[in-house]
Each structure stands twice: as structure tokens, then as C-alpha cells.
């Protein structure tokens, strides 16, 4: 007589507490991602063009958020947004003929002012003697080694103050501040970039006048620039502010340099991407420079690079919890 086969029911092991925890966490994370994506979609592509432009242009100036912005817009759409929220270029170059007569009683004076606006806070340093402004440069530029912190440039040059200066090669936001963008002139010599490279140039000539404008490295040397870097946009040339359209770059941390008619140099650093200070737009920076009498002014590298050092310490609130970034150049006050 054949034996009957018994049906065996396979026992399923119950989920462990750890497995359940992972499952719940995964569901919550997925739900959170969907919520964030949906919220971003509503804001970035919602009914308010102004809000969309402001947020998008702001994100496009950051190291990490620009990739998120590109999730919602095609390259053509992004180009359109950036074009209608920009700063007009200028063919003007600073008139270099003016000479300054610095009041002897003010040659050692440095004034620091707290700057506040609807979306920003920052510091404005007024250096009354422009001959005190010099450019500190990464000594390892030839080897493309990483740059230095502004504090290190200030200390190494026995200076009293400093701000970050020109831009640098920053692939995927991971640059080490070792390779400067554009041209760099120090003590009247072209130390980085080419004679025929055409860029926005910001620097001081032998008469200690701030020269700003678009020019080649050769032209910069012909203008007698002793210390200069490349960045943009130019804000004010010969008392005339450039035209800003739309949001003008969104709100972000900024570093700006300008000069008054009496020769005093204006060094501005705006905090940003913080609860106490979202940041400033290009229009905000132009307004501040105009308010304090700048006849020439230009934007320097911003974001996580924006830092102001005075008397051995950072006096603004740097964006990153890890502090400011290493940079190839810094304007220092000796």
C-alpha cells in the first residue's frame, strides 16, 4: 500500500524588529522624497514667475543645488531663466587718470560697519588708504597645489585684514583653490593666465586706483595694474552702475570690492544661506556700494568662499559648518 504524501506548509519567518524598522524607514524616506520633489515642482514651476526665477537663479550659483534645479528645467529653459535674471556686460573700463590725496590723519584708519537688508547681513570694511591693499597669491600656483585660507594669507603676509578675491577651477564643487580662474597679476607681473586671455579684470594700479573692466592680460599690464584678479560681474564703472534684469543672480553670499572718490577702499562681505541671512542679490550689492560712495565696484568670488578676516579672526558668518574654502588669491590689508 503506497504511503500518502503529506502536504507540508512552509513556515514564513516573521520580520525581525530591525527589518521592520528598515522597511518603515524606507517608506518614510520615499514619501519624504516624493513630498520634497512635489513641493519643489510646485515652487519652481508654479504660478509665480518671480519666485521661480529667484529660487532658480539662487540655486544655480551654489555648488550642490544647481544639479537639483536642472532636474526641473531643460538646458534651453535654464538658459532663458538665467538670461532674464542677469547683469548686463559693459565695455567701459575705469578712468585711470585720477590721483588720490589721502588725509594723513586717516592713513591708518580702518572702519567696520554692520550691513543689514531685508534678506541679508554682512560686514563692510572701509580702508582709507588704498596703498594698503595688496594681493596675496598661492605660492604653489605653478604646481597647481591647493590654495590657502584667507586667514593664512593674512598671517603669512603680516597683514591686519583680508577678503577672498578671484575665482578658481571648481569641478563639481570639489576644487581645492589651487587653479585660479582667468588672469592673476601680482606686483606688476602676470603670474597666471595668458596675455591674450580676455576676462573681467579687477585690480589696483600703481596709483592705487581700483581698475575694473573687460580686458586681456596684455591690456591689464598696459593699464599698469600691480595687483589684479578675474571675476565678474562688474558692478560700477566711473560712477555708472550696470543694468540688472530680473532677480540678478538670486540671493547668495557675496564678496564685493569698491573704491570711493577719496581713494578709500570698500570691502564688502555678505553672509548667506543661513536663517539670519539668506544672502544678497547683485542689485543689493550695487545699492550698498552706491550708498557708500563707490565710483567703481565689482563682484568677487562668493558662496562658501566669502570671508572677511580682521585682527586674526573671521568676523563674518561663513556659510559652511566646516568654515571657509581654500582660495588661490586674497586681497589683504597691510
PDB file of N, CA, C and O in Angstrom, residues 109-113 124-128 260 264-267 292:
ATOM      1  N   UNK A 109      43.455 104.496   9.296  1.00  0.00           N
ATOM      2  CA  UNK A 109      42.078 104.235   9.726  1.00  0.00           C
ATOM      3  C   UNK A 109      41.434 103.091   8.949  1.00  0.00           C
ATOM      4  O   UNK A 109      41.486 103.045   7.728  1.00  0.00           O
ATOM      5  N   UNK A 110      40.829 102.194   9.697  1.00  0.00           N
ATOM      6  CA  UNK A 110      40.003 101.131   9.137  1.00  0.00           C
ATOM      7  C   UNK A 110      38.678 101.147   9.891  1.00  0.00           C
ATOM      8  O   UNK A 110      38.656 101.107  11.116  1.00  0.00           O
ATOM      9  N   UNK A 111      37.590 101.220   9.154  1.00  0.00           N
ATOM     10  CA  UNK A 111      36.261 101.272   9.764  1.00  0.00           C
ATOM     11  C   UNK A 111      35.485 100.031   9.367  1.00  0.00           C
ATOM     12  O   UNK A 111      35.494  99.621   8.197  1.00  0.00           O
ATOM     13  N   UNK A 112      34.802  99.411  10.330  1.00  0.00           N
ATOM     14  CA  UNK A 112      33.993  98.220  10.050  1.00  0.00           C
ATOM     15  C   UNK A 112      32.546  98.525  10.407  1.00  0.00           C
ATOM     16  O   UNK A 112      32.241  98.945  11.527  1.00  0.00           O
ATOM     17  N   UNK A 113      31.658  98.319   9.440  1.00  0.00           N
ATOM     18  CA  UNK A 113      30.249  98.657   9.595  1.00  0.00           C
ATOM     19  C   UNK A 113      29.395  97.409   9.413  1.00  0.00           C
ATOM     20  O   UNK A 113      29.616  96.620   8.487  1.00  0.00           O
ATOM     21  N   UNK A 124      30.960  95.571   6.184  1.00  0.00           N
ATOM     22  CA  UNK A 124      31.631  96.456   5.248  1.00  0.00           C
ATOM     23  C   UNK A 124      32.870  97.022   5.932  1.00  0.00           C
ATOM     24  O   UNK A 124      32.767  97.646   6.989  1.00  0.00           O
ATOM     25  N   UNK A 125      34.023  96.796   5.323  1.00  0.00           N
ATOM     26  CA  UNK A 125      35.272  97.341   5.844  1.00  0.00           C
ATOM     27  C   UNK A 125      35.716  98.490   4.940  1.00  0.00           C
ATOM     28  O   UNK A 125      35.812  98.322   3.723  1.00  0.00           O
ATOM     29  N   UNK A 126      35.965  99.646   5.533  1.00  0.00           N
ATOM     30  CA  UNK A 126      36.438 100.801   4.786  1.00  0.00           C
ATOM     31  C   UNK A 126      37.909 101.025   5.142  1.00  0.00           C
ATOM     32  O   UNK A 126      38.248 101.285   6.305  1.00  0.00           O
ATOM     33  N   UNK A 127      38.766 100.891   4.138  1.00  0.00           N
ATOM     34  CA  UNK A 127      40.206 101.095   4.312  1.00  0.00           C
ATOM     35  C   UNK A 127      40.536 102.439   3.672  1.00  0.00           C
ATOM     36  O   UNK A 127      40.444 102.591   2.452  1.00  0.00           O
ATOM     37  N   UNK A 128      40.903 103.418   4.481  1.00  0.00           N
ATOM     38  CA  UNK A 128      41.035 104.786   3.991  1.00  0.00           C
ATOM     39  C   UNK A 128      42.273 105.018   3.133  1.00  0.00           C
ATOM     40  O   UNK A 128      42.297 105.931   2.316  1.00  0.00           O
ATOM     41  N   UNK A 260      35.934 104.627  -3.318  1.00  0.00           N
ATOM     42  CA  UNK A 260      35.303 105.941  -3.320  1.00  0.00           C
ATOM     43  C   UNK A 260      36.182 106.974  -4.014  1.00  0.00           C
ATOM     44  O   UNK A 260      37.345 106.719  -4.339  1.00  0.00           O
ATOM     45  N   UNK A 264      39.335 105.795  -0.589  1.00  0.00           N
ATOM     46  CA  UNK A 264      39.019 104.746   0.380  1.00  0.00           C
ATOM     47  C   UNK A 264      38.460 103.510  -0.321  1.00  0.00           C
ATOM     48  O   UNK A 264      37.646 103.616  -1.240  1.00  0.00           O
ATOM     49  N   UNK A 265      38.917 102.346   0.122  1.00  0.00           N
ATOM     50  CA  UNK A 265      38.503 101.074  -0.480  1.00  0.00           C
ATOM     51  C   UNK A 265      37.388 100.453   0.352  1.00  0.00           C
ATOM     52  O   UNK A 265      37.471 100.395   1.581  1.00  0.00           O
ATOM     53  N   UNK A 266      36.342  99.999  -0.329  1.00  0.00           N
ATOM     54  CA  UNK A 266      35.189  99.375   0.313  1.00  0.00           C
ATOM     55  C   UNK A 266      35.278  97.858   0.115  1.00  0.00           C
ATOM     56  O   UNK A 266      35.248  97.380  -1.023  1.00  0.00           O
ATOM     57  N   UNK A 267      35.381  97.125   1.193  1.00  0.00           N
ATOM     58  CA  UNK A 267      35.423  95.664   1.148  1.00  0.00           C
ATOM     59  C   UNK A 267      34.139  95.144   1.792  1.00  0.00           C
ATOM     60  O   UNK A 267      33.911  95.343   2.986  1.00  0.00           O
ATOM     61  N   UNK A 292      27.493 103.888  -0.214  1.00  0.00           N
ATOM     62  CA  UNK A 292      28.735 104.263   0.467  1.00  0.00           C
ATOM     63  C   UNK A 292      29.732 104.949  -0.471  1.00  0.00           C
ATOM     64  O   UNK A 292      30.905 105.049  -0.160  1.00  0.00           O
TER      65      UNK A 292
END
